[in-house]
């Protein structure tokens, strides 16, 4: 394939979907997580990044662990019972609705993604669950998300909600400052008492910085073509107007881990961070 994909509304590449000759973000993430829904071209991205960061798969496992712990936290420690999960990815173990509905069976989860494979698998998984929706939309176009009728029909924006932006914004290839504005637009639209959870590749600005930047180069020049690492200060800008829940913006591995960390952290574990913020 030599033709360029058509740009979407936000100027990003159109989703790759089922084309097995092009890597898709969702399928590459599935390959990182040892899933089965990926092609050779997706696994090639993993191999390229592993050449610079052998522990690269832990970027995905740490991200996923953070997501699951955040779901459990919000379901048990807050009254949030509606969730908007932007860039949900292919169904895997412990999806958002499975974690939160274990605690709150009536919790509503609106998944959003633009990858046709994700939508097909997601809808198949959720056919029986009336408290879940899968909506096809461009998550890097926040106005379109906020005006989307399917989402507004399912999520009540007059009531606090949980907004997830997990492992997504580092795949935005437009202007470096744009994610900040995207988050501001989304957060402005949330009612007081809402929670926002976000995870993102981190440049730790220490002796592991070179590995982060090498991995970034590998991602950007891979068949997937995205994977930006941001510094702690840059990531803090993605939570405008929010009060961060303890312990604030930290490596995902350090956000209320399930147990003590006995082994030294790998490079990958040092290069992905996340936080949860509450809108006052
Ligand atoms: N949030 C999940 C998690 O943390 O486990 C999955 C993260 S996965 C790395 C990123 C997801 O974002 C993929 O499923 C991809 O299809 C989706 N995505 C990327 N760009 C998107 C866009 N412009 N609009 C909608 N979804 C997008």
mmCIF file of C-alpha atoms and ligand atoms in Angstrom:
data_model
loop_
_atom_site.group_PDB
_atom_site.id
_atom_site.type_symbol
_atom_site.label_atom_id
_atom_site.label_comp_id
_atom_site.label_asym_id
_atom_site.label_seq_id
_atom_site.Cartn_x
_atom_site.Cartn_y
_atom_site.Cartn_z
ATOM 1 C CA UNK A 1 0.000 0.000 0.000
ATOM 2 C CA UNK A 2 1.490 3.333 -1.013
ATOM 3 C CA UNK A 3 -1.580 5.583 -0.838
ATOM 4 C CA UNK A 4 -1.952 7.916 2.133
ATOM 5 C CA UNK A 5 -4.880 7.391 4.437
ATOM 6 C CA UNK A 6 -7.488 10.134 4.405
ATOM 7 C CA UNK A 7 -7.170 12.592 7.308
ATOM 8 C CA UNK A 8 -10.002 12.602 9.831
ATOM 9 C CA UNK A 9 -11.729 15.682 11.236
ATOM 10 C CA UNK A 10 -8.952 16.334 13.756
ATOM 11 C CA UNK A 11 -6.242 16.025 11.106
ATOM 12 C CA UNK A 12 -5.185 12.601 12.370
ATOM 13 C CA UNK A 13 -4.809 9.538 10.191
ATOM 14 C CA UNK A 14 -8.018 7.695 9.455
ATOM 15 C CA UNK A 15 -8.250 4.433 11.433
ATOM 16 C CA UNK A 16 -6.503 1.514 9.803
ATOM 17 C CA UNK A 17 -9.244 -0.924 10.729
ATOM 18 C CA UNK A 18 -8.961 -4.356 9.206
ATOM 19 C CA UNK A 19 -6.211 -3.632 6.660
ATOM 20 C CA UNK A 20 -3.582 -6.279 7.559
ATOM 21 C CA UNK A 21 -0.870 -4.414 5.629
ATOM 22 C CA UNK A 22 -0.999 -1.371 7.919
ATOM 23 C CA UNK A 23 -0.399 -1.270 11.663
ATOM 24 C CA UNK A 24 -3.318 -0.077 13.789
ATOM 25 C CA UNK A 25 -2.908 1.524 17.226
ATOM 26 C CA UNK A 26 -5.499 -0.799 18.744
ATOM 27 C CA UNK A 27 -3.952 -3.950 17.232
ATOM 28 C CA UNK A 28 -0.411 -2.889 18.197
ATOM 29 C CA UNK A 29 -1.608 -2.356 21.778
ATOM 30 C CA UNK A 30 -3.196 -5.803 21.657
ATOM 31 C CA UNK A 31 0.161 -7.246 20.508
ATOM 32 C CA UNK A 32 1.941 -5.508 23.423
ATOM 33 C CA UNK A 33 -0.592 -7.188 25.761
ATOM 34 C CA UNK A 34 0.036 -10.645 24.208
ATOM 35 C CA UNK A 35 -3.451 -10.593 22.651
ATOM 36 C CA UNK A 36 -4.552 -12.554 19.591
ATOM 37 C CA UNK A 37 -6.194 -9.776 17.560
ATOM 38 C CA UNK A 38 -3.140 -8.503 15.720
ATOM 39 C CA UNK A 39 -1.197 -9.028 12.487
ATOM 40 C CA UNK A 40 2.486 -9.392 11.636
ATOM 41 C CA UNK A 41 2.722 -5.665 10.831
ATOM 42 C CA UNK A 42 1.461 -4.837 14.351
ATOM 43 C CA UNK A 43 3.956 -7.205 15.979
ATOM 44 C CA UNK A 44 6.693 -5.562 13.886
ATOM 45 C CA UNK A 45 6.048 -2.305 15.781
ATOM 46 C CA UNK A 46 6.558 -4.104 19.078
ATOM 47 C CA UNK A 47 9.823 -5.633 17.832
ATOM 48 C CA UNK A 48 11.141 -2.266 16.645
ATOM 49 C CA UNK A 49 10.449 -0.614 19.992
ATOM 50 C CA UNK A 50 11.884 -3.580 21.916
ATOM 51 C CA UNK A 51 15.219 -3.048 20.144
ATOM 52 C CA UNK A 52 15.543 0.190 22.144
ATOM 53 C CA UNK A 53 13.447 -0.698 25.185
ATOM 54 C CA UNK A 54 13.496 -4.477 25.780
ATOM 55 C CA UNK A 55 10.815 -4.171 28.479
ATOM 56 C CA UNK A 56 8.473 -2.242 26.118
ATOM 57 C CA UNK A 57 5.476 -4.528 26.676
ATOM 58 C CA UNK A 58 5.318 -3.214 30.227
ATOM 59 C CA UNK A 59 4.249 0.166 28.851
ATOM 60 C CA UNK A 60 0.965 -1.543 28.001
ATOM 61 C CA UNK A 61 0.741 -3.756 31.096
ATOM 62 C CA UNK A 62 1.398 -0.809 33.439
ATOM 63 C CA UNK A 63 -1.155 1.275 31.577
ATOM 64 C CA UNK A 64 -3.748 -1.464 31.819
ATOM 65 C CA UNK A 65 -3.044 -2.105 35.498
ATOM 66 C CA UNK A 66 -3.470 1.608 36.218
ATOM 67 C CA UNK A 67 -6.772 1.656 34.321
ATOM 68 C CA UNK A 68 -8.131 -1.290 36.299
ATOM 69 C CA UNK A 69 -7.063 0.182 39.672
ATOM 70 C CA UNK A 70 -8.630 3.535 38.743
ATOM 71 C CA UNK A 71 -11.898 1.793 37.827
ATOM 72 C CA UNK A 72 -11.921 -0.005 41.162
ATOM 73 C CA UNK A 73 -11.093 3.220 43.021
ATOM 74 C CA UNK A 74 -13.849 5.246 41.345
ATOM 75 C CA UNK A 75 -16.426 2.480 41.774
ATOM 76 C CA UNK A 76 -15.677 1.944 45.464
ATOM 77 C CA UNK A 77 -14.615 5.378 46.712
ATOM 78 C CA UNK A 78 -16.863 7.796 44.788
ATOM 79 C CA UNK A 79 -20.483 8.009 43.664
ATOM 80 C CA UNK A 80 -19.538 7.998 39.992
ATOM 81 C CA UNK A 81 -21.838 5.637 38.119
ATOM 82 C CA UNK A 82 -21.306 6.741 34.509
ATOM 83 C CA UNK A 83 -18.065 6.471 32.583
ATOM 84 C CA UNK A 84 -16.933 7.864 29.240
ATOM 85 C CA UNK A 85 -13.939 5.839 28.063
ATOM 86 C CA UNK A 86 -12.213 7.619 25.162
ATOM 87 C CA UNK A 87 -10.084 5.304 22.999
ATOM 88 C CA UNK A 88 -11.189 2.136 24.703
ATOM 89 C CA UNK A 89 -9.106 -0.314 22.652
ATOM 90 C CA UNK A 90 -9.893 -3.915 21.782
ATOM 91 C CA UNK A 91 -11.721 -5.833 24.494
ATOM 92 C CA UNK A 92 -9.192 -7.601 26.701
ATOM 93 C CA UNK A 93 -9.124 -8.954 30.238
ATOM 94 C CA UNK A 94 -10.941 -6.761 32.780
ATOM 95 C CA UNK A 95 -12.629 -4.172 30.606
ATOM 96 C CA UNK A 96 -13.917 -1.007 32.285
ATOM 97 C CA UNK A 97 -17.547 -2.162 32.525
ATOM 98 C CA UNK A 98 -16.503 -5.516 33.991
ATOM 99 C CA UNK A 99 -14.510 -3.847 36.768
ATOM 100 C CA UNK A 100 -16.995 -1.114 37.675
ATOM 101 C CA UNK A 101 -20.149 -3.211 37.272
ATOM 102 C CA UNK A 102 -18.754 -5.810 39.662
ATOM 103 C CA UNK A 103 -19.088 -3.096 42.316
ATOM 104 C CA UNK A 104 -21.967 -1.108 40.785
ATOM 105 C CA UNK A 105 -24.060 -3.349 38.526
ATOM 106 C CA UNK A 106 -26.014 -0.359 37.182
ATOM 107 C CA UNK A 107 -22.978 1.717 36.234
ATOM 108 C CA UNK A 108 -23.108 2.900 32.624
ATOM 109 C CA UNK A 109 -20.042 2.742 30.415
ATOM 110 C CA UNK A 110 -19.809 4.524 27.089
ATOM 111 C CA UNK A 111 -16.826 3.311 25.089
ATOM 112 C CA UNK A 112 -15.551 5.455 22.210
ATOM 113 C CA UNK A 113 -13.060 4.428 19.544
ATOM 114 C CA UNK A 114 -12.608 4.951 15.816
ATOM 115 C CA UNK A 115 -11.066 1.617 14.877
ATOM 116 C CA UNK A 116 -13.631 -0.563 13.061
ATOM 117 C CA UNK A 117 -12.099 -3.737 14.525
ATOM 118 C CA UNK A 118 -12.490 -2.351 18.056
ATOM 119 C CA UNK A 119 -16.085 -1.394 17.340
ATOM 120 C CA UNK A 120 -16.956 -4.807 15.908
ATOM 121 C CA UNK A 121 -15.363 -6.732 18.781
ATOM 122 C CA UNK A 122 -16.709 -4.316 21.376
ATOM 123 C CA UNK A 123 -20.271 -4.471 20.145
ATOM 124 C CA UNK A 124 -20.122 -8.267 20.002
ATOM 125 C CA UNK A 125 -18.922 -8.399 23.613
ATOM 126 C CA UNK A 126 -21.571 -5.981 24.829
ATOM 127 C CA UNK A 127 -24.649 -7.165 22.986
ATOM 128 C CA UNK A 128 -26.158 -8.465 26.205
ATOM 129 C CA UNK A 129 -25.242 -5.508 28.418
ATOM 130 C CA UNK A 130 -27.781 -2.704 28.305
ATOM 131 C CA UNK A 131 -25.596 -0.462 30.480
ATOM 132 C CA UNK A 132 -22.800 -0.274 27.875
ATOM 133 C CA UNK A 133 -22.488 1.508 24.561
ATOM 134 C CA UNK A 134 -19.811 1.569 21.908
ATOM 135 C CA UNK A 135 -19.743 4.776 19.856
ATOM 136 C CA UNK A 136 -17.582 5.452 16.793
ATOM 137 C CA UNK A 137 -16.073 8.930 17.060
ATOM 138 C CA UNK A 138 -12.785 10.843 16.835
ATOM 139 C CA UNK A 139 -11.545 11.346 20.401
ATOM 140 C CA UNK A 140 -9.129 14.072 19.275
ATOM 141 C CA UNK A 141 -12.109 16.220 18.259
ATOM 142 C CA UNK A 142 -13.526 17.050 21.712
ATOM 143 C CA UNK A 143 -16.349 19.245 20.404
ATOM 144 C CA UNK A 144 -17.590 16.371 18.272
ATOM 145 C CA UNK A 145 -17.426 14.093 21.320
ATOM 146 C CA UNK A 146 -19.371 16.575 23.444
ATOM 147 C CA UNK A 147 -21.980 17.131 20.754
ATOM 148 C CA UNK A 148 -22.309 13.473 19.792
ATOM 149 C CA UNK A 149 -25.987 12.590 20.144
ATOM 150 C CA UNK A 150 -25.414 8.925 20.922
ATOM 151 C CA UNK A 151 -23.065 9.858 23.776
ATOM 152 C CA UNK A 152 -25.347 12.602 25.100
ATOM 153 C CA UNK A 153 -28.270 10.220 25.005
ATOM 154 C CA UNK A 154 -26.419 7.717 27.187
ATOM 155 C CA UNK A 155 -24.250 9.924 29.459
ATOM 156 C CA UNK A 156 -25.940 12.632 31.536
ATOM 157 C CA UNK A 157 -23.623 15.660 31.503
ATOM 158 C CA UNK A 158 -25.598 17.229 34.367
ATOM 159 C CA UNK A 159 -24.374 14.487 36.700
ATOM 160 C CA UNK A 160 -20.733 13.785 37.666
ATOM 161 C CA UNK A 161 -19.030 11.285 35.396
ATOM 162 C CA UNK A 162 -15.711 9.534 35.044
ATOM 163 C CA UNK A 163 -13.834 10.532 31.900
ATOM 164 C CA UNK A 164 -10.981 8.264 30.783
ATOM 165 C CA UNK A 165 -8.203 9.275 28.429
ATOM 166 C CA UNK A 166 -5.993 6.234 28.923
ATOM 167 C CA UNK A 167 -3.025 5.647 26.669
ATOM 168 C CA UNK A 168 -4.545 7.797 23.955
ATOM 169 C CA UNK A 169 -3.085 11.293 23.736
ATOM 170 C CA UNK A 170 0.459 10.071 23.026
ATOM 171 C CA UNK A 171 -0.979 8.836 19.710
ATOM 172 C CA UNK A 172 -1.959 12.341 18.641
ATOM 173 C CA UNK A 173 0.436 13.531 15.944
ATOM 174 C CA UNK A 174 -0.693 17.136 15.563
ATOM 175 C CA UNK A 175 0.678 20.256 17.301
ATOM 176 C CA UNK A 176 2.388 19.432 20.618
ATOM 177 C CA UNK A 177 0.177 21.844 22.576
ATOM 178 C CA UNK A 178 -3.131 20.630 21.143
ATOM 179 C CA UNK A 179 -3.825 17.864 23.721
ATOM 180 C CA UNK A 180 -3.809 20.527 26.445
ATOM 181 C CA UNK A 181 -6.613 22.393 24.667
ATOM 182 C CA UNK A 182 -8.482 19.148 23.992
ATOM 183 C CA UNK A 183 -8.442 18.338 27.693
ATOM 184 C CA UNK A 184 -9.496 21.866 28.637
ATOM 185 C CA UNK A 185 -12.508 21.656 26.316
ATOM 186 C CA UNK A 186 -13.530 18.278 27.717
ATOM 187 C CA UNK A 187 -12.987 19.276 31.356
ATOM 188 C CA UNK A 188 -14.889 22.551 30.913
ATOM 189 C CA UNK A 189 -17.924 20.511 29.862
ATOM 190 C CA UNK A 190 -17.882 18.253 32.924
ATOM 191 C CA UNK A 191 -20.077 18.939 35.948
ATOM 192 C CA UNK A 192 -18.462 19.563 39.313
ATOM 193 C CA UNK A 193 -17.598 16.333 41.118
ATOM 194 C CA UNK A 194 -16.517 14.548 37.926
ATOM 195 C CA UNK A 195 -13.258 12.623 37.770
ATOM 196 C CA UNK A 196 -10.753 12.506 34.909
ATOM 197 C CA UNK A 197 -8.188 9.726 34.582
ATOM 198 C CA UNK A 198 -5.350 9.964 32.098
ATOM 199 C CA UNK A 199 -2.224 7.963 31.334
ATOM 200 C CA UNK A 200 0.552 8.829 28.895
ATOM 201 C CA UNK A 201 4.109 7.919 27.876
ATOM 202 C CA UNK A 202 6.586 9.756 30.120
ATOM 203 C CA UNK A 203 10.059 11.143 29.509
ATOM 204 C CA UNK A 204 11.336 10.777 33.100
ATOM 205 C CA UNK A 205 14.130 13.338 32.523
ATOM 206 C CA UNK A 206 16.758 11.229 34.242
ATOM 207 C CA UNK A 207 19.142 8.462 33.170
ATOM 208 C CA UNK A 208 16.156 6.694 31.534
ATOM 209 C CA UNK A 209 15.384 9.680 29.316
ATOM 210 C CA UNK A 210 17.551 8.408 26.475
ATOM 211 C CA UNK A 211 15.648 5.125 26.425
ATOM 212 C CA UNK A 212 12.362 7.059 26.376
ATOM 213 C CA UNK A 213 13.494 9.204 23.448
ATOM 214 C CA UNK A 214 14.867 6.183 21.560
ATOM 215 C CA UNK A 215 11.562 4.362 22.078
ATOM 216 C CA UNK A 216 9.732 7.472 20.875
ATOM 217 C CA UNK A 217 11.829 7.527 17.683
ATOM 218 C CA UNK A 218 11.126 3.823 17.173
ATOM 219 C CA UNK A 219 7.364 4.357 17.625
ATOM 220 C CA UNK A 220 7.260 7.393 15.352
ATOM 221 C CA UNK A 221 9.215 5.663 12.583
ATOM 222 C CA UNK A 222 7.378 2.359 12.939
ATOM 223 C CA UNK A 223 4.456 1.297 10.727
ATOM 224 C CA UNK A 224 2.158 2.718 13.458
ATOM 225 C CA UNK A 225 3.732 6.179 13.309
ATOM 226 C CA UNK A 226 2.740 7.539 16.731
ATOM 227 C CA UNK A 227 3.978 7.505 20.328
ATOM 228 C CA UNK A 228 5.029 10.823 21.866
ATOM 229 C CA UNK A 229 6.742 10.917 25.267
ATOM 230 C CA UNK A 230 6.005 13.975 27.419
ATOM 231 C CA UNK A 231 7.707 15.281 30.548
ATOM 232 C CA UNK A 232 6.050 15.427 33.978
ATOM 233 C CA UNK A 233 5.399 19.169 33.571
ATOM 234 C CA UNK A 234 3.915 18.690 30.126
ATOM 235 C CA UNK A 235 1.629 15.977 31.463
ATOM 236 C CA UNK A 236 0.467 18.130 34.379
ATOM 237 C CA UNK A 237 -0.857 20.603 31.808
ATOM 238 C CA UNK A 238 -3.339 17.960 30.677
ATOM 239 C CA UNK A 239 -5.315 18.312 33.930
ATOM 240 C CA UNK A 240 -6.391 21.991 33.832
ATOM 241 C CA UNK A 241 -8.591 23.056 36.732
ATOM 242 C CA UNK A 242 -8.554 19.630 38.401
ATOM 243 C CA UNK A 243 -7.539 18.662 41.923
ATOM 244 C CA UNK A 244 -5.300 15.627 41.627
ATOM 245 C CA UNK A 245 -6.160 12.703 43.867
ATOM 246 C CA UNK A 246 -3.226 11.456 45.976
ATOM 247 C CA UNK A 247 -0.476 10.595 45.050
ATOM 248 C CA UNK A 248 -0.879 12.995 42.095
ATOM 249 C CA UNK A 249 0.811 12.471 38.743
ATOM 250 C CA UNK A 250 3.183 9.544 39.151
ATOM 251 C CA UNK A 251 4.479 6.546 37.240
ATOM 252 C CA UNK A 252 1.531 4.188 36.720
ATOM 253 C CA UNK A 253 3.480 1.594 38.725
ATOM 254 C CA UNK A 254 3.412 3.953 41.729
ATOM 255 C CA UNK A 255 -0.312 4.805 41.612
ATOM 256 C CA UNK A 256 -1.738 2.718 44.457
ATOM 257 C CA UNK A 257 -0.041 -0.534 43.394
ATOM 258 C CA UNK A 258 -1.600 -3.831 44.431
ATOM 259 C CA UNK A 259 1.398 -4.693 46.606
ATOM 260 C CA UNK A 260 4.990 -3.825 47.384
ATOM 261 C CA UNK A 261 7.383 -3.467 44.467
ATOM 262 C CA UNK A 262 10.082 -6.047 45.195
ATOM 263 C CA UNK A 263 11.900 -5.866 41.859
ATOM 264 C CA UNK A 264 13.664 -2.809 40.474
ATOM 265 C CA UNK A 265 11.447 -0.986 37.960
ATOM 266 C CA UNK A 266 12.264 -1.613 34.301
ATOM 267 C CA UNK A 267 12.786 1.223 31.826
ATOM 268 C CA UNK A 268 9.265 0.825 30.478
ATOM 269 C CA UNK A 269 7.767 0.981 33.963
ATOM 270 C CA UNK A 270 9.586 4.295 34.449
ATOM 271 C CA UNK A 271 8.266 5.699 31.174
ATOM 272 C CA UNK A 272 4.497 5.728 31.602
ATOM 273 C CA UNK A 273 2.638 7.937 34.060
ATOM 274 C CA UNK A 274 -0.909 8.635 35.075
ATOM 275 C CA UNK A 275 -3.132 10.584 37.434
ATOM 276 C CA UNK A 276 -6.722 11.000 38.483
ATOM 277 C CA UNK A 277 -8.166 14.493 38.912
ATOM 278 C CA UNK A 278 -11.430 15.695 40.418
ATOM 279 C CA UNK A 279 -13.282 18.703 39.077
ATOM 280 C CA UNK A 280 -14.063 20.969 42.042
HETATM 281 N N1 LIG B 1 -7.684 3.032 26.673
HETATM 282 C C1 LIG B 1 -7.305 1.642 26.484
HETATM 283 C C2 LIG B 1 -6.355 1.232 27.584
HETATM 284 O O1 LIG B 1 -5.827 2.142 28.247
HETATM 285 O O2 LIG B 1 -6.155 0.065 27.814
HETATM 286 C C3 LIG B 1 -6.717 1.407 25.103
HETATM 287 C C4 LIG B 1 -5.538 2.264 24.724
HETATM 288 S S1 LIG B 1 -4.962 1.996 23.061
HETATM 289 C C5 LIG B 1 -3.262 2.291 23.269
HETATM 290 C C6 LIG B 1 -5.482 3.488 22.247
HETATM 291 C C7 LIG B 1 -6.864 3.391 21.608
HETATM 292 O O3 LIG B 1 -7.236 4.696 21.126
HETATM 293 C C8 LIG B 1 -6.929 2.462 20.397
HETATM 294 O O4 LIG B 1 -7.982 1.551 20.539
HETATM 295 C C9 LIG B 1 -7.194 3.377 19.207
HETATM 296 O O5 LIG B 1 -7.988 2.786 18.204
HETATM 297 C C10 LIG B 1 -7.878 4.552 19.878
HETATM 298 N N2 LIG B 1 -7.718 5.797 19.118
HETATM 299 C C11 LIG B 1 -6.556 6.336 18.652
HETATM 300 N N3 LIG B 1 -6.816 7.471 17.992
HETATM 301 C C12 LIG B 1 -8.162 7.638 18.045
HETATM 302 C C13 LIG B 1 -9.040 8.643 17.542
HETATM 303 N N4 LIG B 1 -8.571 9.698 16.852
HETATM 304 N N5 LIG B 1 -10.365 8.509 17.791
HETATM 305 C C14 LIG B 1 -10.848 7.439 18.476
HETATM 306 N N6 LIG B 1 -10.066 6.466 18.980
HETATM 307 C C15 LIG B 1 -8.742 6.568 18.767
#
